[in-house]
Coordinates of C-alpha atoms in Angstrom, one line a residue:
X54 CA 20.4 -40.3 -12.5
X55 CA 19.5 -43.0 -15.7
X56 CA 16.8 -42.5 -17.6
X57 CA 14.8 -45.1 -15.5
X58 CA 15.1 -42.3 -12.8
X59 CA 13.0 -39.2 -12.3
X60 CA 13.1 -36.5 -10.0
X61 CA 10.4 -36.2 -7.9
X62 CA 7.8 -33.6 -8.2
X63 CA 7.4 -31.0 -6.3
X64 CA 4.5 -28.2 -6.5
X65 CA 6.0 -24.6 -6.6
X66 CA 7.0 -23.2 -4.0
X67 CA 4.9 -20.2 -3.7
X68 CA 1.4 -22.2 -3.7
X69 CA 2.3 -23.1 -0.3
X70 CA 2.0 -19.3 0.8
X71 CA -0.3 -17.6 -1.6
X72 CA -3.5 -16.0 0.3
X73 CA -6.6 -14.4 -1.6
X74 CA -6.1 -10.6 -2.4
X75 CA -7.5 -8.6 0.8
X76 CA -9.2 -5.4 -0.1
X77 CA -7.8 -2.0 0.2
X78 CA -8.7 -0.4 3.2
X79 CA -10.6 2.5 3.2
X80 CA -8.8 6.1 5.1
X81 CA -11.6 8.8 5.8
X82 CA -9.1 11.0 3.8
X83 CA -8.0 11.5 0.2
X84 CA -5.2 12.9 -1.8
X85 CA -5.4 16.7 -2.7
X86 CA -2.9 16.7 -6.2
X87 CA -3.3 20.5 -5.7
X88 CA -1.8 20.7 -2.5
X89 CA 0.1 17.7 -2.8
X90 CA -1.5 16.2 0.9
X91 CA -4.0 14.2 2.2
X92 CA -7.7 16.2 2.8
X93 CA -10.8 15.4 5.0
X94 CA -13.9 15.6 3.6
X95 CA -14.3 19.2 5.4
X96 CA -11.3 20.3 3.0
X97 CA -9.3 20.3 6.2
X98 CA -5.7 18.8 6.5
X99 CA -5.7 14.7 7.7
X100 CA -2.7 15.5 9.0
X101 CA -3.9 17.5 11.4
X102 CA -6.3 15.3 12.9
X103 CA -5.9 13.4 16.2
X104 CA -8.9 11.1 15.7
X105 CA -7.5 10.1 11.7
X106 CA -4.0 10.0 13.2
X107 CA -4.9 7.7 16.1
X108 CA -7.3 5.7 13.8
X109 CA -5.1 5.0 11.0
X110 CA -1.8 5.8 12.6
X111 CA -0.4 7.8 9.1
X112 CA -1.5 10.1 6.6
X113 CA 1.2 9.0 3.8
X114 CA 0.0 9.5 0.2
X115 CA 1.8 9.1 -3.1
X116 CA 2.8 12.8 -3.0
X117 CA 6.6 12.5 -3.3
X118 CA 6.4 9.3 -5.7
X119 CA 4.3 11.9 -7.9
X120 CA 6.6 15.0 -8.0
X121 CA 10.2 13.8 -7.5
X122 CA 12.1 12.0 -10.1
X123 CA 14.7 10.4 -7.6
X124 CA 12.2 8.7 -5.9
X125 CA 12.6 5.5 -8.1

């Protein structure tokens, strides 16, 4: 290429594929630190539930990300 030469210009790749940030869904359960599982509001296991297991198909939480080292 001389100097009277330039490359064309290309926009970054990644522009063509970004999308706005979606917001977190919401689970009708949260995450019990103490016993280290997901809870209903009732206090009752989400785990355990056929409606919250059809609904939202899992009950995974951060649990082992929390308490094991060799998750990294």
């Amino acid at each position: 290429m001389t100097a009277t030469q330039l490359a064309p210009v290309l926009p970054p790749f990644a522009l063509g594929f970004a999308q706005p940030r979606q917001p977190e869904p919401t689970t009708p359960f949260t995450y019990d630190a103490h016993q280290q599982f997901n809870i209903l509001d009732d206090g009752s296991p989400a785990a355990e539930s056929y409606p919250v297991l059809m609904g939202t198909s899992v009950t995974t939480s951060t649990a082992g990300s929390k308490t094991h080292n060799d998750d990294d």
